[in-house]
Amino acid sequence: MADGTGIEALIDLMARLPGLGPRSARRAVLVLLKKRAQLMAPLAQAMAEVALSAKDCQICGNIGTSDICGICANPLRVNGEICVVEDVADLWAMERGQAFRGRYHVLGGTLSALDAVGPEELRIPRLLSRVGEEATREVILALNATVDGQTTAHYIADALVASGVQVTSLAQGVPIGGELDYLDDGTIGAALKARRKF
Ligand SMILES: [Zn+2]
């Protein structure tokens, strides 16, 4: 049993992280306590700095440390393709695959009747205006193969019909309910290459 409320509070906070239950959180905090100088202090400093500097990219919704993320700020990434993902984790997974050279659009979730999430709660209106502003040729839907993910994909495809832009989706091979973040980089690249008309 940890002695002291500060340490218990830290364990409780750590236990809220994905993949860390109370037991792993306790173990992680113990490692930090043993490596206070080499690990805990630099980690605390890095977290404090990033907590202050992190912001959402005003164009795509990626998280970085400036108003416009590195991808959106790179003129070479403006190639007429926008890849739509649910979450920042999916964007980062796509980038790890190094297969996509265009820009992204992070929705921030999926439409959900159950949770009362409508288009206005997501970045869907912003996507629709971007398609016009950025001379987009193709919108690639890289949404998860869940019911909500596919409902969202259909909603976006319908909303883009009038724009005349080509709408494609990642090839099957993305496992059902499998989130992009859990795919290996080669699989993401293959799914992108074999994308088809939505
Ligand atoms: Zn961006």
Coordinates of C-alpha atoms and ligand atoms in Angstrom, one line a residue:
M1 CA 0.0 0.0 0.0
A2 CA 1.4 3.3 -1.0
D3 CA 1.9 5.7 1.9
G4 CA 0.8 9.3 1.4
T5 CA -2.2 10.8 -0.4
G6 CA -0.1 12.5 -3.1
I7 CA 1.2 9.1 -4.3
E8 CA -2.3 7.5 -4.1
A9 CA -3.7 10.5 -6.1
L10 CA -1.0 10.0 -8.7
I11 CA -1.8 6.3 -9.0
D12 CA -5.5 7.1 -9.4
L13 CA -4.7 9.5 -12.2
M14 CA -2.4 7.1 -14.0
A15 CA -5.1 4.3 -13.7
R16 CA -7.3 6.4 -16.0
L17 CA -4.9 6.0 -18.9
P18 CA -5.8 3.5 -21.6
G19 CA -4.2 0.1 -21.0
L20 CA -3.4 0.9 -17.4
G21 CA -5.6 -0.5 -14.7
P22 CA -5.0 0.2 -11.0
R23 CA -2.4 -2.6 -10.8
S24 CA -0.3 -1.4 -13.8
A25 CA -0.7 2.2 -12.6
R26 CA 0.7 1.3 -9.2
R27 CA 3.7 -0.5 -10.9
A28 CA 4.3 2.5 -13.2
V29 CA 4.3 5.0 -10.3
L30 CA 6.6 2.8 -8.4
V31 CA 9.1 2.8 -11.3
L32 CA 8.8 6.6 -11.5
L33 CA 9.4 6.9 -7.7
K34 CA 12.5 4.8 -8.0
K35 CA 13.8 6.9 -10.9
R36 CA 12.8 10.3 -9.7
A37 CA 15.7 12.2 -11.2
Q38 CA 16.2 10.3 -14.5
L39 CA 12.5 9.7 -15.4
M40 CA 9.9 11.3 -13.1
A41 CA 11.2 14.8 -13.1
P42 CA 11.8 15.1 -16.9
L43 CA 8.4 13.4 -17.5
A44 CA 6.6 15.8 -15.2
Q45 CA 8.4 18.8 -16.9
A46 CA 7.6 17.5 -20.4
M47 CA 3.9 16.9 -19.5
A48 CA 3.6 20.4 -18.0
E49 CA 5.1 22.0 -21.1
V50 CA 3.0 20.0 -23.6
A51 CA -0.2 20.6 -21.5
L52 CA 0.4 24.3 -22.0
S53 CA 1.5 24.3 -25.6
A54 CA -0.7 21.6 -27.2
K55 CA -3.4 22.8 -29.5
D56 CA -5.8 21.5 -32.1
C57 CA -4.8 22.3 -35.7
Q58 CA -7.3 24.8 -37.0
I59 CA -7.4 23.2 -40.4
C60 CA -7.5 19.4 -39.8
G61 CA -8.0 18.9 -36.1
N62 CA -4.6 17.1 -35.6
I63 CA -3.0 17.9 -32.2
G64 CA 0.3 19.7 -32.3
T65 CA 2.0 22.7 -30.7
S66 CA 1.0 25.4 -33.2
D67 CA -2.3 26.6 -34.6
I68 CA -1.5 24.9 -37.9
C69 CA 0.0 21.4 -37.7
G70 CA 3.1 20.3 -39.5
I71 CA 1.2 18.4 -42.2
C72 CA -1.2 21.3 -43.0
A73 CA 1.8 23.7 -43.0
N74 CA 3.6 21.6 -45.6
P75 CA 2.7 22.9 -49.1
L76 CA 3.8 19.5 -50.6
R77 CA 0.9 17.9 -48.7
V78 CA -1.7 19.9 -50.7
N79 CA -2.3 17.4 -53.5
G80 CA -6.1 17.5 -53.8
E81 CA -6.6 14.5 -51.4
I82 CA -8.2 14.7 -48.0
C83 CA -8.2 11.6 -45.8
V84 CA -11.0 11.6 -43.2
V85 CA -10.4 9.9 -39.9
E86 CA -12.3 9.6 -36.7
D87 CA -9.6 10.4 -34.3
V88 CA -6.1 11.8 -34.0
A89 CA -4.8 8.3 -33.2
D90 CA -6.0 7.2 -36.6
L91 CA -4.2 10.1 -38.3
W92 CA -1.0 9.3 -36.4
A93 CA -1.4 5.6 -37.5
M94 CA -1.8 6.6 -41.1
E95 CA 1.3 8.8 -40.9
R96 CA 3.3 5.9 -39.4
G97 CA 2.3 3.9 -42.5
Q98 CA 3.9 6.7 -44.7
A99 CA 1.6 5.8 -47.5
F100 CA -0.6 8.9 -47.7
R101 CA 0.8 12.2 -49.0
G102 CA -2.2 14.4 -48.8
R103 CA -3.9 16.2 -46.0
Y104 CA -6.2 14.9 -43.2
H105 CA -9.5 15.8 -41.6
V106 CA -10.1 14.6 -38.0
L107 CA -13.8 14.3 -37.3
G108 CA -13.4 13.9 -33.5
G109 CA -15.8 10.9 -33.3
T110 CA -18.6 9.3 -35.2
L111 CA -22.2 10.1 -35.7
S112 CA -24.2 8.3 -33.0
A113 CA -28.0 8.3 -32.5
L114 CA -27.5 6.6 -29.2
D115 CA -25.1 9.2 -27.8
A116 CA -26.9 12.1 -29.6
V117 CA -23.8 13.0 -31.7
G118 CA -24.9 14.9 -34.8
P119 CA -22.8 16.4 -37.6
E120 CA -22.5 19.7 -35.7
E121 CA -20.7 17.9 -32.8
L122 CA -18.1 16.6 -35.3
R123 CA -16.0 18.5 -37.7
I124 CA -18.3 17.6 -40.6
P125 CA -19.4 21.2 -41.6
R126 CA -15.7 22.2 -41.6
L127 CA -14.9 19.3 -43.9
L128 CA -17.6 20.3 -46.4
S129 CA -16.2 23.8 -46.6
R130 CA -12.6 22.6 -46.9
V131 CA -13.5 20.5 -49.9
G132 CA -14.4 23.6 -51.8
E133 CA -11.7 25.9 -50.4
E134 CA -8.8 23.5 -51.1
A135 CA -9.7 22.4 -54.7
T136 CA -10.1 18.8 -53.5
R137 CA -10.3 16.0 -56.0
E138 CA -10.7 13.1 -53.7
V139 CA -12.0 12.5 -50.2
I140 CA -10.7 9.2 -48.7
L141 CA -12.9 7.9 -45.9
A142 CA -10.7 6.0 -43.5
L143 CA -13.3 5.4 -40.9
N144 CA -13.5 2.4 -38.7
A145 CA -15.7 -0.6 -39.8
T146 CA -18.1 -0.2 -36.9
V147 CA -21.8 0.6 -37.4
D148 CA -21.3 4.2 -36.3
G149 CA -18.2 4.5 -38.5
Q150 CA -20.0 3.4 -41.5
T151 CA -23.1 5.5 -40.8
T152 CA -20.8 8.5 -40.6
A153 CA -19.1 7.5 -43.9
H154 CA -22.5 7.3 -45.7
Y155 CA -23.6 10.6 -44.2
I156 CA -20.4 12.3 -45.5
A157 CA -20.6 10.7 -48.9
D158 CA -24.2 11.9 -49.3
A159 CA -23.2 15.4 -48.2
L160 CA -20.4 15.5 -50.8
V161 CA -22.5 14.3 -53.8
A162 CA -23.3 17.9 -54.8
S163 CA -19.6 18.9 -54.7
G164 CA -18.7 16.4 -57.4
V165 CA -15.6 15.3 -55.5
Q166 CA -14.6 11.7 -55.8
V167 CA -15.3 9.8 -52.5
T168 CA -13.4 6.6 -51.8
S169 CA -12.8 4.4 -48.8
L170 CA -10.0 2.2 -47.6
A171 CA -10.1 -1.3 -49.0
Q172 CA -11.6 -4.1 -47.0
G173 CA -8.9 -5.9 -45.1
V174 CA -9.3 -3.4 -42.3
P175 CA -10.8 -5.8 -39.8
I176 CA -14.4 -5.3 -38.6
G177 CA -14.3 -2.9 -35.7
G178 CA -10.6 -2.8 -36.0
E179 CA -9.3 0.7 -35.4
L180 CA -6.5 2.0 -37.6
D181 CA -4.3 2.5 -34.7
Y182 CA -4.1 -1.3 -34.2
L183 CA -3.1 -2.1 -37.7
D184 CA 0.5 -2.5 -38.8
D185 CA 1.9 0.1 -41.1
G186 CA 2.0 -2.2 -44.1
T187 CA -1.7 -3.1 -43.8
I188 CA -2.6 0.6 -43.8
G189 CA -0.6 1.2 -46.9
A190 CA -2.1 -1.7 -48.7
A191 CA -5.7 -0.7 -47.7
L192 CA -4.9 2.8 -48.9
K193 CA -3.5 1.6 -52.2
A194 CA -6.5 -0.7 -52.9
R195 CA -9.1 2.0 -52.0
R196 CA -12.2 2.0 -54.0
K197 CA -15.1 4.2 -54.9
F198 CA -17.5 4.6 -52.0
Ligands
ZN1 ZN -3.5 20.1 -39.6

